[in-house]
mmCIF file with all atom_site columns, C-alpha atoms in Angstrom:
data_model
loop_
_atom_site.group_PDB
_atom_site.id
_atom_site.type_symbol
_atom_site.label_atom_id
_atom_site.label_alt_id
_atom_site.label_comp_id
_atom_site.label_asym_id
_atom_site.label_entity_id
_atom_site.label_seq_id
_atom_site.pdbx_PDB_ins_code
_atom_site.Cartn_x
_atom_site.Cartn_y
_atom_site.Cartn_z
_atom_site.occupancy
_atom_site.B_iso_or_equiv
_atom_site.pdbx_formal_charge
_atom_site.auth_seq_id
_atom_site.auth_comp_id
_atom_site.auth_asym_id
_atom_site.auth_atom_id
_atom_site.pdbx_PDB_model_num
ATOM 1   C CA . MET A 1 1   ? 79.516 12.184  1.805   1.00 85.00 ? 1   MET A CA 1
ATOM 2   C CA . LYS A 1 2   ? 79.994 11.011  -2.206  1.00 90.00 ? 2   LYS A CA 1
ATOM 3   C CA . HIS A 1 3   ? 78.151 8.125   -3.752  1.00 94.00 ? 3   HIS A CA 1
ATOM 4   C CA . GLU A 1 4   ? 78.752 7.597   -7.321  1.00 95.00 ? 4   GLU A CA 1
ATOM 5   C CA . LEU A 1 5   ? 77.387 4.612   -9.665  1.00 97.00 ? 5   LEU A CA 1
ATOM 6   C CA . GLU A 1 6   ? 79.658 2.613   -11.986 1.00 95.00 ? 6   GLU A CA 1
ATOM 7   C CA . HIS A 1 7   ? 78.719 3.489   -15.432 1.00 95.00 ? 7   HIS A CA 1
ATOM 8   C CA . PHE A 1 8   ? 80.269 2.537   -18.900 1.00 96.00 ? 8   PHE A CA 1
ATOM 9   C CA . CYS A 1 9   ? 82.960 4.147   -21.753 1.00 96.00 ? 9   CYS A CA 1
ATOM 10  C CA . ILE A 1 10  ? 82.527 3.416   -25.277 1.00 96.00 ? 10  ILE A CA 1
ATOM 11  C CA . GLY A 1 11  ? 86.290 4.517   -26.246 1.00 94.00 ? 11  GLY A CA 1
ATOM 12  C CA . ARG A 1 12  ? 86.411 7.653   -24.705 1.00 94.00 ? 12  ARG A CA 1
ATOM 13  C CA . SER A 1 13  ? 83.036 8.454   -24.361 1.00 96.00 ? 13  SER A CA 1
ATOM 14  C CA . TYR A 1 14  ? 81.498 8.267   -21.039 1.00 96.00 ? 14  TYR A CA 1
ATOM 15  C CA . GLY A 1 15  ? 78.025 6.889   -21.939 1.00 95.00 ? 15  GLY A CA 1
ATOM 16  C CA . GLY A 1 16  ? 76.322 7.107   -25.530 1.00 96.00 ? 16  GLY A CA 1
ATOM 17  C CA . ASN A 1 17  ? 76.206 10.229  -27.241 1.00 96.00 ? 17  ASN A CA 1
ATOM 18  C CA . GLN A 1 18  ? 72.885 11.337  -29.398 1.00 94.00 ? 18  GLN A CA 1
ATOM 19  C CA . ASP A 1 19  ? 75.262 13.290  -31.655 1.00 95.00 ? 19  ASP A CA 1
ATOM 20  C CA . TRP A 1 20  ? 76.155 9.720   -32.920 1.00 97.00 ? 20  TRP A CA 1
ATOM 21  C CA . PHE A 1 21  ? 72.677 8.907   -34.442 1.00 97.00 ? 21  PHE A CA 1
ATOM 22  C CA . ARG A 1 22  ? 72.050 8.465   -37.977 1.00 95.00 ? 22  ARG A CA 1
ATOM 23  C CA . THR A 1 23  ? 69.021 10.957  -38.196 1.00 95.00 ? 23  THR A CA 1
ATOM 24  C CA . PHE A 1 24  ? 68.548 14.519  -37.942 1.00 93.00 ? 24  PHE A CA 1
ATOM 25  C CA . MET A 1 25  ? 65.704 13.968  -35.967 1.00 92.00 ? 25  MET A CA 1
ATOM 26  C CA . MET A 1 26  ? 67.255 11.513  -33.473 1.00 93.00 ? 26  MET A CA 1
ATOM 27  C CA . ARG A 1 27  ? 70.448 13.660  -33.147 1.00 94.00 ? 27  ARG A CA 1
ATOM 28  C CA . ILE A 1 28  ? 68.298 17.052  -32.182 1.00 91.00 ? 28  ILE A CA 1
ATOM 29  C CA . GLY A 1 29  ? 65.543 14.528  -30.222 1.00 93.00 ? 29  GLY A CA 1
ATOM 30  C CA . GLY A 1 30  ? 67.146 11.628  -29.411 1.00 94.00 ? 30  GLY A CA 1
ATOM 31  C CA . CYS A 1 31  ? 68.020 12.403  -25.596 1.00 96.00 ? 31  CYS A CA 1
ATOM 32  C CA . GLY A 1 32  ? 65.205 10.167  -24.289 1.00 97.00 ? 32  GLY A CA 1
ATOM 33  C CA . ALA A 1 33  ? 66.168 7.062   -26.372 1.00 96.00 ? 33  ALA A CA 1
ATOM 34  C CA . GLU A 1 34  ? 70.062 7.882   -25.138 1.00 96.00 ? 34  GLU A CA 1
ATOM 35  C CA . THR A 1 35  ? 68.873 8.007   -21.816 1.00 98.00 ? 35  THR A CA 1
ATOM 36  C CA . ALA A 1 36  ? 66.871 4.748   -21.986 1.00 98.00 ? 36  ALA A CA 1
ATOM 37  C CA . CYS A 1 37  ? 69.946 2.968   -23.700 1.00 98.00 ? 37  CYS A CA 1
ATOM 38  C CA . ASP A 1 38  ? 72.417 4.243   -20.989 1.00 98.00 ? 38  ASP A CA 1
ATOM 39  C CA . SER A 1 39  ? 69.949 2.688   -18.183 1.00 98.00 ? 39  SER A CA 1
ATOM 40  C CA . SER A 1 40  ? 69.938 -0.432  -20.076 1.00 98.00 ? 40  SER A CA 1
ATOM 41  C CA . LEU A 1 41  ? 73.650 -0.913  -20.415 1.00 97.00 ? 41  LEU A CA 1
ATOM 42  C CA . TYR A 1 42  ? 74.065 0.186   -16.826 1.00 97.00 ? 42  TYR A CA 1
ATOM 43  C CA . PHE A 1 43  ? 71.157 -2.531  -15.630 1.00 97.00 ? 43  PHE A CA 1
ATOM 44  C CA . ALA A 1 44  ? 72.945 -5.047  -17.790 1.00 97.00 ? 44  ALA A CA 1
ATOM 45  C CA . MET A 1 45  ? 76.611 -4.441  -16.780 1.00 96.00 ? 45  MET A CA 1
ATOM 46  C CA . HIS A 1 46  ? 76.272 -3.876  -13.100 1.00 95.00 ? 46  HIS A CA 1
ATOM 47  C CA . ARG A 1 47  ? 72.706 -5.084  -12.033 1.00 95.00 ? 47  ARG A CA 1
ATOM 48  C CA . GLY A 1 48  ? 72.714 -8.258  -13.850 1.00 93.00 ? 48  GLY A CA 1
ATOM 49  C CA . VAL A 1 49  ? 69.648 -7.422  -15.861 1.00 95.00 ? 49  VAL A CA 1
ATOM 50  C CA . GLU A 1 50  ? 69.535 -10.209 -18.727 1.00 89.00 ? 50  GLU A CA 1
ATOM 51  C CA . ASN A 1 51  ? 68.394 -9.464  -22.329 1.00 94.00 ? 51  ASN A CA 1
ATOM 52  C CA . ILE A 1 52  ? 68.032 -5.825  -21.680 1.00 97.00 ? 52  ILE A CA 1
ATOM 53  C CA . TYR A 1 53  ? 70.904 -5.128  -23.952 1.00 97.00 ? 53  TYR A CA 1
ATOM 54  C CA . PRO A 1 54  ? 70.847 -6.990  -27.555 1.00 95.00 ? 54  PRO A CA 1
ATOM 55  C CA . PHE A 1 55  ? 74.072 -6.839  -28.029 1.00 96.00 ? 55  PHE A CA 1
ATOM 56  C CA . ASP A 1 56  ? 77.885 -7.908  -27.078 1.00 94.00 ? 56  ASP A CA 1
ATOM 57  C CA . LEU A 1 57  ? 78.318 -6.783  -23.318 1.00 94.00 ? 57  LEU A CA 1
ATOM 58  C CA . SER A 1 58  ? 82.351 -7.959  -23.462 1.00 92.00 ? 58  SER A CA 1
ATOM 59  C CA . SER A 1 59  ? 82.913 -5.642  -26.623 1.00 94.00 ? 59  SER A CA 1
ATOM 60  C CA . LEU A 1 60  ? 80.799 -2.440  -26.192 1.00 95.00 ? 60  LEU A CA 1
ATOM 61  C CA . SER A 1 61  ? 81.263 -0.547  -29.474 1.00 96.00 ? 61  SER A CA 1
ATOM 62  C CA . LYS A 1 62  ? 80.049 2.680   -31.208 1.00 97.00 ? 62  LYS A CA 1
ATOM 63  C CA . ASP A 1 63  ? 78.257 1.226   -34.007 1.00 97.00 ? 63  ASP A CA 1
ATOM 64  C CA . ASP A 1 64  ? 76.330 -1.254  -31.660 1.00 97.00 ? 64  ASP A CA 1
ATOM 65  C CA . TYR A 1 65  ? 75.102 1.725   -29.589 1.00 97.00 ? 65  TYR A CA 1
ATOM 66  C CA . VAL A 1 66  ? 73.826 3.449   -32.444 1.00 97.00 ? 66  VAL A CA 1
ATOM 67  C CA . GLU A 1 67  ? 72.111 0.377   -33.776 1.00 97.00 ? 67  GLU A CA 1
ATOM 68  C CA . PHE A 1 68  ? 70.536 0.031   -30.215 1.00 97.00 ? 68  PHE A CA 1
ATOM 69  C CA . ALA A 1 69  ? 69.408 3.505   -29.834 1.00 97.00 ? 69  ALA A CA 1
ATOM 70  C CA . HIS A 1 70  ? 67.672 2.892   -33.324 1.00 97.00 ? 70  HIS A CA 1
ATOM 71  C CA . MET A 1 71  ? 65.882 0.099   -31.728 1.00 97.00 ? 71  MET A CA 1
ATOM 72  C CA . MET A 1 72  ? 64.960 2.109   -28.996 1.00 97.00 ? 72  MET A CA 1
ATOM 73  C CA . GLU A 1 73  ? 63.756 4.881   -31.104 1.00 96.00 ? 73  GLU A CA 1
ATOM 74  C CA . LYS A 1 74  ? 60.595 2.363   -32.154 1.00 96.00 ? 74  LYS A CA 1
ATOM 75  C CA . TYR A 1 75  ? 59.812 3.312   -28.239 1.00 98.00 ? 75  TYR A CA 1
ATOM 76  C CA . LEU A 1 76  ? 61.008 6.687   -27.688 1.00 97.00 ? 76  LEU A CA 1
ATOM 77  C CA . TRP A 1 77  ? 60.864 8.354   -30.979 1.00 90.00 ? 77  TRP A CA 1
ATOM 78  C CA . PRO A 1 78  ? 61.571 12.295  -31.223 1.00 87.00 ? 78  PRO A CA 1
ATOM 79  C CA . ARG A 1 79  ? 58.418 14.010  -31.466 1.00 85.00 ? 79  ARG A CA 1
ATOM 80  C CA . MET A 1 80  ? 57.528 17.393  -32.468 1.00 81.00 ? 80  MET A CA 1
ATOM 81  C CA . SER A 1 81  ? 57.591 18.747  -28.752 1.00 83.00 ? 81  SER A CA 1
ATOM 82  C CA . GLY A 1 82  ? 59.815 15.941  -27.893 1.00 85.00 ? 82  GLY A CA 1
ATOM 83  C CA . ILE A 1 83  ? 59.354 13.944  -24.980 1.00 93.00 ? 83  ILE A CA 1
ATOM 84  C CA . ASP A 1 84  ? 58.245 16.706  -22.724 1.00 95.00 ? 84  ASP A CA 1
ATOM 85  C CA . ARG A 1 85  ? 56.293 14.287  -20.091 1.00 96.00 ? 85  ARG A CA 1
ATOM 86  C CA . LEU A 1 86  ? 57.426 11.994  -17.692 1.00 97.00 ? 86  LEU A CA 1
ATOM 87  C CA . ASP A 1 87  ? 54.532 9.390   -18.671 1.00 97.00 ? 87  ASP A CA 1
ATOM 88  C CA . ILE A 1 88  ? 55.895 9.310   -22.605 1.00 97.00 ? 88  ILE A CA 1
ATOM 89  C CA . TYR A 1 89  ? 58.926 8.088   -21.019 1.00 98.00 ? 89  TYR A CA 1
ATOM 90  C CA . ALA A 1 90  ? 57.879 5.561   -18.588 1.00 98.00 ? 90  ALA A CA 1
ATOM 91  C CA . ASP A 1 91  ? 54.984 3.739   -20.976 1.00 98.00 ? 91  ASP A CA 1
ATOM 92  C CA . GLY A 1 92  ? 57.936 3.809   -23.962 1.00 97.00 ? 92  GLY A CA 1
ATOM 93  C CA . TYR A 1 93  ? 60.674 2.149   -21.757 1.00 98.00 ? 93  TYR A CA 1
ATOM 94  C CA . SER A 1 94  ? 58.058 -0.004  -20.152 1.00 98.00 ? 94  SER A CA 1
ATOM 95  C CA . LYS A 1 95  ? 56.983 -1.325  -23.515 1.00 98.00 ? 95  LYS A CA 1
ATOM 96  C CA . TYR A 1 96  ? 60.656 -1.857  -24.821 1.00 98.00 ? 96  TYR A CA 1
ATOM 97  C CA . LEU A 1 97  ? 61.506 -3.862  -21.153 1.00 97.00 ? 97  LEU A CA 1
ATOM 98  C CA . ARG A 1 98  ? 58.416 -6.022  -21.789 1.00 97.00 ? 98  ARG A CA 1
ATOM 99  C CA . ASP A 1 99  ? 59.111 -6.668  -25.416 1.00 97.00 ? 99  ASP A CA 1
ATOM 100 C CA . ARG A 1 100 ? 63.029 -8.045  -24.060 1.00 97.00 ? 100 ARG A CA 1
ATOM 101 C CA . GLY A 1 101 ? 61.307 -9.979  -21.548 1.00 96.00 ? 101 GLY A CA 1
ATOM 102 C CA . VAL A 1 102 ? 62.420 -8.058  -18.686 1.00 96.00 ? 102 VAL A CA 1
ATOM 103 C CA . THR A 1 103 ? 59.645 -7.879  -15.989 1.00 94.00 ? 103 THR A CA 1
ATOM 104 C CA . CYS A 1 104 ? 62.019 -7.102  -12.975 1.00 95.00 ? 104 CYS A CA 1
ATOM 105 C CA . ILE A 1 105 ? 62.159 -3.331  -13.563 1.00 97.00 ? 105 ILE A CA 1
ATOM 106 C CA . SER A 1 106 ? 59.432 -0.791  -13.313 1.00 97.00 ? 106 SER A CA 1
ATOM 107 C CA . MET A 1 107 ? 59.039 3.083   -12.745 1.00 98.00 ? 107 MET A CA 1
ATOM 108 C CA . ASP A 1 108 ? 57.474 5.549   -10.480 1.00 97.00 ? 108 ASP A CA 1
ATOM 109 C CA . LEU A 1 109 ? 57.391 9.395   -11.282 1.00 98.00 ? 109 LEU A CA 1
ATOM 110 C CA . LEU A 1 110 ? 58.293 12.318  -9.602  1.00 98.00 ? 110 LEU A CA 1
ATOM 111 C CA . GLU A 1 111 ? 56.791 15.190  -11.152 1.00 97.00 ? 111 GLU A CA 1
ATOM 112 C CA . GLY A 1 112 ? 58.638 18.633  -11.210 1.00 95.00 ? 112 GLY A CA 1
ATOM 113 C CA . ASN A 1 113 ? 56.108 20.307  -9.580  1.00 94.00 ? 113 ASN A CA 1
ATOM 114 C CA . SER A 1 114 ? 57.095 18.477  -6.327  1.00 96.00 ? 114 SER A CA 1
ATOM 115 C CA . SER A 1 115 ? 59.315 20.331  -3.604  1.00 96.00 ? 115 SER A CA 1
ATOM 116 C CA . TYR A 1 116 ? 63.107 20.210  -3.565  1.00 96.00 ? 116 TYR A CA 1
ATOM 117 C CA . GLU A 1 117 ? 63.171 18.137  -0.787  1.00 97.00 ? 117 GLU A CA 1
ATOM 118 C CA . GLU A 1 118 ? 61.067 15.206  -2.138  1.00 97.00 ? 118 GLU A CA 1
ATOM 119 C CA . ALA A 1 119 ? 63.917 15.540  -5.428  1.00 97.00 ? 119 ALA A CA 1
ATOM 120 C CA . GLU A 1 120 ? 66.507 15.760  -3.069  1.00 97.00 ? 120 GLU A CA 1
ATOM 121 C CA . ARG A 1 121 ? 65.476 12.585  -1.016  1.00 97.00 ? 121 ARG A CA 1
ATOM 122 C CA . ALA A 1 122 ? 64.557 10.876  -4.263  1.00 98.00 ? 122 ALA A CA 1
ATOM 123 C CA . VAL A 1 123 ? 67.991 11.312  -5.804  1.00 98.00 ? 123 VAL A CA 1
ATOM 124 C CA . ARG A 1 124 ? 69.646 10.029  -2.746  1.00 97.00 ? 124 ARG A CA 1
ATOM 125 C CA . LYS A 1 125 ? 67.564 7.017   -2.389  1.00 97.00 ? 125 LYS A CA 1
ATOM 126 C CA . GLN A 1 126 ? 67.860 6.049   -5.835  1.00 97.00 ? 126 GLN A CA 1
ATOM 127 C CA . THR A 1 127 ? 71.466 6.186   -5.980  1.00 97.00 ? 127 THR A CA 1
ATOM 128 C CA . ASP A 1 128 ? 71.893 4.306   -2.550  1.00 96.00 ? 128 ASP A CA 1
ATOM 129 C CA . ASP A 1 129 ? 69.798 1.814   -3.936  1.00 96.00 ? 129 ASP A CA 1
ATOM 130 C CA . GLY A 1 130 ? 72.054 1.297   -7.057  1.00 96.00 ? 130 GLY A CA 1
ATOM 131 C CA . TYR A 1 131 ? 69.397 2.937   -9.471  1.00 97.00 ? 131 TYR A CA 1
ATOM 132 C CA . PRO A 1 132 ? 70.613 5.899   -12.113 1.00 97.00 ? 132 PRO A CA 1
ATOM 133 C CA . VAL A 1 133 ? 67.839 8.093   -12.202 1.00 98.00 ? 133 VAL A CA 1
ATOM 134 C CA . PRO A 1 134 ? 66.616 9.726   -15.759 1.00 98.00 ? 134 PRO A CA 1
ATOM 135 C CA . MET A 1 135 ? 65.865 13.589  -15.302 1.00 98.00 ? 135 MET A CA 1
ATOM 136 C CA . LEU A 1 136 ? 64.046 15.764  -17.830 1.00 98.00 ? 136 LEU A CA 1
ATOM 137 C CA . ILE A 1 137 ? 64.518 19.430  -17.693 1.00 97.00 ? 137 ILE A CA 1
ATOM 138 C CA . LEU A 1 138 ? 62.060 21.542  -19.984 1.00 96.00 ? 138 LEU A CA 1
ATOM 139 C CA . ASN A 1 139 ? 62.529 25.223  -19.633 1.00 93.00 ? 139 ASN A CA 1
ATOM 140 C CA . HIS A 1 140 ? 65.294 26.818  -17.269 1.00 95.00 ? 140 HIS A CA 1
ATOM 141 C CA . ARG A 1 141 ? 65.800 30.753  -16.358 1.00 94.00 ? 141 ARG A CA 1
ATOM 142 C CA . ASN A 1 142 ? 69.742 30.049  -15.414 1.00 93.00 ? 142 ASN A CA 1
ATOM 143 C CA . ARG A 1 143 ? 71.391 30.494  -18.827 1.00 91.00 ? 143 ARG A CA 1
ATOM 144 C CA . ALA A 1 144 ? 74.386 28.450  -17.489 1.00 92.00 ? 144 ALA A CA 1
ATOM 145 C CA . LEU A 1 145 ? 72.352 25.360  -17.860 1.00 93.00 ? 145 LEU A CA 1
ATOM 146 C CA . LYS A 1 146 ? 71.529 26.071  -21.396 1.00 92.00 ? 146 LYS A CA 1
ATOM 147 C CA . ASP A 1 147 ? 72.834 22.536  -22.278 1.00 92.00 ? 147 ASP A CA 1
ATOM 148 C CA . TYR A 1 148 ? 69.952 21.056  -20.220 1.00 94.00 ? 148 TYR A CA 1
ATOM 149 C CA . VAL A 1 149 ? 67.126 22.380  -21.412 1.00 94.00 ? 149 VAL A CA 1
ATOM 150 C CA . TRP A 1 150 ? 64.369 20.282  -23.182 1.00 94.00 ? 150 TRP A CA 1
ATOM 151 C CA . HIS A 1 151 ? 66.637 17.712  -22.319 1.00 95.00 ? 151 HIS A CA 1
ATOM 152 C CA . TRP A 1 152 ? 66.736 13.905  -20.679 1.00 97.00 ? 152 TRP A CA 1
ATOM 153 C CA . PHE A 1 153 ? 69.857 13.323  -19.148 1.00 97.00 ? 153 PHE A CA 1
ATOM 154 C CA . LEU A 1 154 ? 70.727 10.601  -16.094 1.00 98.00 ? 154 LEU A CA 1
ATOM 155 C CA . ILE A 1 155 ? 72.010 11.304  -12.746 1.00 98.00 ? 155 ILE A CA 1
ATOM 156 C CA . ASN A 1 156 ? 74.355 8.429   -11.255 1.00 97.00 ? 156 ASN A CA 1
ATOM 157 C CA . GLY A 1 157 ? 76.011 10.258  -8.506  1.00 97.00 ? 157 GLY A CA 1
ATOM 158 C CA . TYR A 1 158 ? 75.684 12.702  -5.770  1.00 97.00 ? 158 TYR A CA 1
ATOM 159 C CA . GLU A 1 159 ? 78.315 14.419  -3.499  1.00 96.00 ? 159 GLU A CA 1
ATOM 160 C CA . GLU A 1 160 ? 77.498 16.609  -0.168  1.00 92.00 ? 160 GLU A CA 1
ATOM 161 C CA . ARG A 1 161 ? 79.188 19.883  -0.296  1.00 90.00 ? 161 ARG A CA 1
ATOM 162 C CA . ASP A 1 162 ? 78.540 21.797  2.759   1.00 89.00 ? 162 ASP A CA 1
ATOM 163 C CA . ASP A 1 163 ? 74.809 22.549  2.412   1.00 89.00 ? 163 ASP A CA 1
ATOM 164 C CA . THR A 1 164 ? 74.782 21.756  -1.241  1.00 95.00 ? 164 THR A CA 1
ATOM 165 C CA . LEU A 1 165 ? 73.544 18.499  -3.120  1.00 97.00 ? 165 LEU A CA 1
ATOM 166 C CA . MET A 1 166 ? 75.826 18.405  -6.049  1.00 97.00 ? 166 MET A CA 1
ATOM 167 C CA . VAL A 1 167 ? 74.574 15.651  -8.906  1.00 98.00 ? 167 VAL A CA 1
ATOM 168 C CA . LYS A 1 168 ? 76.563 14.066  -11.336 1.00 97.00 ? 168 LYS A CA 1
ATOM 169 C CA . ALA A 1 169 ? 74.774 14.683  -14.768 1.00 97.00 ? 169 ALA A CA 1
ATOM 170 C CA . VAL A 1 170 ? 75.763 12.285  -17.471 1.00 96.00 ? 170 VAL A CA 1
ATOM 171 C CA . THR A 1 171 ? 74.650 13.312  -21.442 1.00 94.00 ? 171 THR A CA 1
ATOM 172 C CA . TYR A 1 172 ? 76.922 13.887  -24.465 1.00 92.00 ? 172 TYR A CA 1
ATOM 173 C CA . SER A 1 173 ? 79.648 11.633  -23.790 1.00 93.00 ? 173 SER A CA 1
ATOM 174 C CA . SER A 1 174 ? 80.864 13.591  -20.570 1.00 94.00 ? 174 SER A CA 1
ATOM 175 C CA . TYR A 1 175 ? 79.427 14.346  -17.066 1.00 96.00 ? 175 TYR A CA 1
ATOM 176 C CA . GLN A 1 176 ? 79.079 17.391  -15.055 1.00 95.00 ? 176 GLN A CA 1
ATOM 177 C CA . TRP A 1 177 ? 78.905 18.107  -11.033 1.00 97.00 ? 177 TRP A CA 1
ATOM 178 C CA . LEU A 1 178 ? 75.658 20.531  -10.881 1.00 97.00 ? 178 LEU A CA 1
ATOM 179 C CA . ASP A 1 179 ? 73.647 21.812  -7.901  1.00 96.00 ? 179 ASP A CA 1
ATOM 180 C CA . LEU A 1 180 ? 70.523 19.727  -7.362  1.00 97.00 ? 180 LEU A CA 1
ATOM 181 C CA . ARG A 1 181 ? 68.629 22.838  -6.117  1.00 96.00 ? 181 ARG A CA 1
ATOM 182 C CA . ARG A 1 182 ? 69.364 24.714  -9.249  1.00 95.00 ? 182 ARG A CA 1
ATOM 183 C CA . LEU A 1 183 ? 68.348 22.235  -11.642 1.00 96.00 ? 183 LEU A CA 1
ATOM 184 C CA . TRP A 1 184 ? 65.134 21.470  -9.734  1.00 97.00 ? 184 TRP A CA 1
ATOM 185 C CA . ASP A 1 185 ? 64.223 25.123  -9.468  1.00 95.00 ? 185 ASP A CA 1
ATOM 186 C CA . THR A 1 186 ? 63.839 25.939  -13.398 1.00 94.00 ? 186 THR A CA 1
ATOM 187 C CA . GLY A 1 187 ? 61.580 29.099  -12.411 1.00 91.00 ? 187 GLY A CA 1
ATOM 188 C CA . TYR A 1 188 ? 58.870 28.098  -14.812 1.00 92.00 ? 188 TYR A CA 1
ATOM 189 C CA . ALA A 1 189 ? 55.484 26.689  -14.509 1.00 90.00 ? 189 ALA A CA 1
ATOM 190 C CA . ASN A 1 190 ? 55.900 23.513  -16.867 1.00 89.00 ? 190 ASN A CA 1
ATOM 191 C CA . LYS A 1 191 ? 58.465 21.133  -15.465 1.00 91.00 ? 191 LYS A CA 1
ATOM 192 C CA . GLY A 1 192 ? 59.854 18.078  -16.332 1.00 95.00 ? 192 GLY A CA 1
ATOM 193 C CA . GLY A 1 193 ? 60.970 15.768  -13.442 1.00 97.00 ? 193 GLY A CA 1
ATOM 194 C CA . LEU A 1 194 ? 62.895 12.106  -12.221 1.00 98.00 ? 194 LEU A CA 1
ATOM 195 C CA . ILE A 1 195 ? 62.245 8.643   -13.227 1.00 98.00 ? 195 ILE A CA 1
ATOM 196 C CA . LEU A 1 196 ? 62.569 6.680   -10.235 1.00 98.00 ? 196 LEU A CA 1
ATOM 197 C CA . TYR A 1 197 ? 63.356 3.066   -11.399 1.00 98.00 ? 197 TYR A CA 1
ATOM 198 C CA . LYS A 1 198 ? 62.193 0.339   -9.053  1.00 96.00 ? 198 LYS A CA 1
ATOM 199 C CA . GLY A 1 199 ? 62.291 -3.682  -8.773  1.00 86.00 ? 199 GLY A CA 1
ATOM 200 C CA . LEU A 1 200 ? 65.691 -4.815  -8.498  1.00 86.00 ? 200 LEU A CA 1
ATOM 201 C CA . GLY A 1 201 ? 65.981 -4.745  -4.573  1.00 72.00 ? 201 GLY A CA 1
ATOM 202 C CA . GLN A 1 202 ? 69.454 -3.784  -3.024  1.00 67.00 ? 202 GLN A CA 1
ATOM 203 C CA . PRO A 1 203 ? 72.548 -3.937  -4.799  1.00 70.00 ? 203 PRO A CA 1
ATOM 204 C CA . GLU A 1 204 ? 75.242 -6.654  -3.835  1.00 63.00 ? 204 GLU A CA 1
#
């Protein structure tokens, strides 16, 4: 079984890319803002949420995306330790939504110390209900996942492969299919987790 959500492209870029941002701090620490921007564009383009994106949806451009990211910076700015807790992301993005007059989206948090089974159920349900899933990973013992250490990214699909649930992890203009259990089991006590969007009901 495989379920992927629609996304967006800017030129050849699958989603946005924090390497585009104008300042050094946003390029190294703007992954939370990028994740919120990508979420917003998904909601605008594929779930009909008005006012969430301030530019022209019919003609996406890198310049508009960068401007959008630096607007989002006001709410999800890079900190010395990064946006290293789920509640920081949820509080910042909630303030952005309120300022845009968007009242139909709210968020629950699934902390990284929850069981893998809870995480798998959440990813399946969120995807089936038409929501991308922001994920935060802090430290990780698997060196193959070094690009995801201390990083926010989106999950926008899953696929069952035998007894393994693979998820589509979106970041840096691309995506990879990764084993959710390996992502979740970081090997560290200090963990990230998942943001669970809600409020829009079932997709059409």
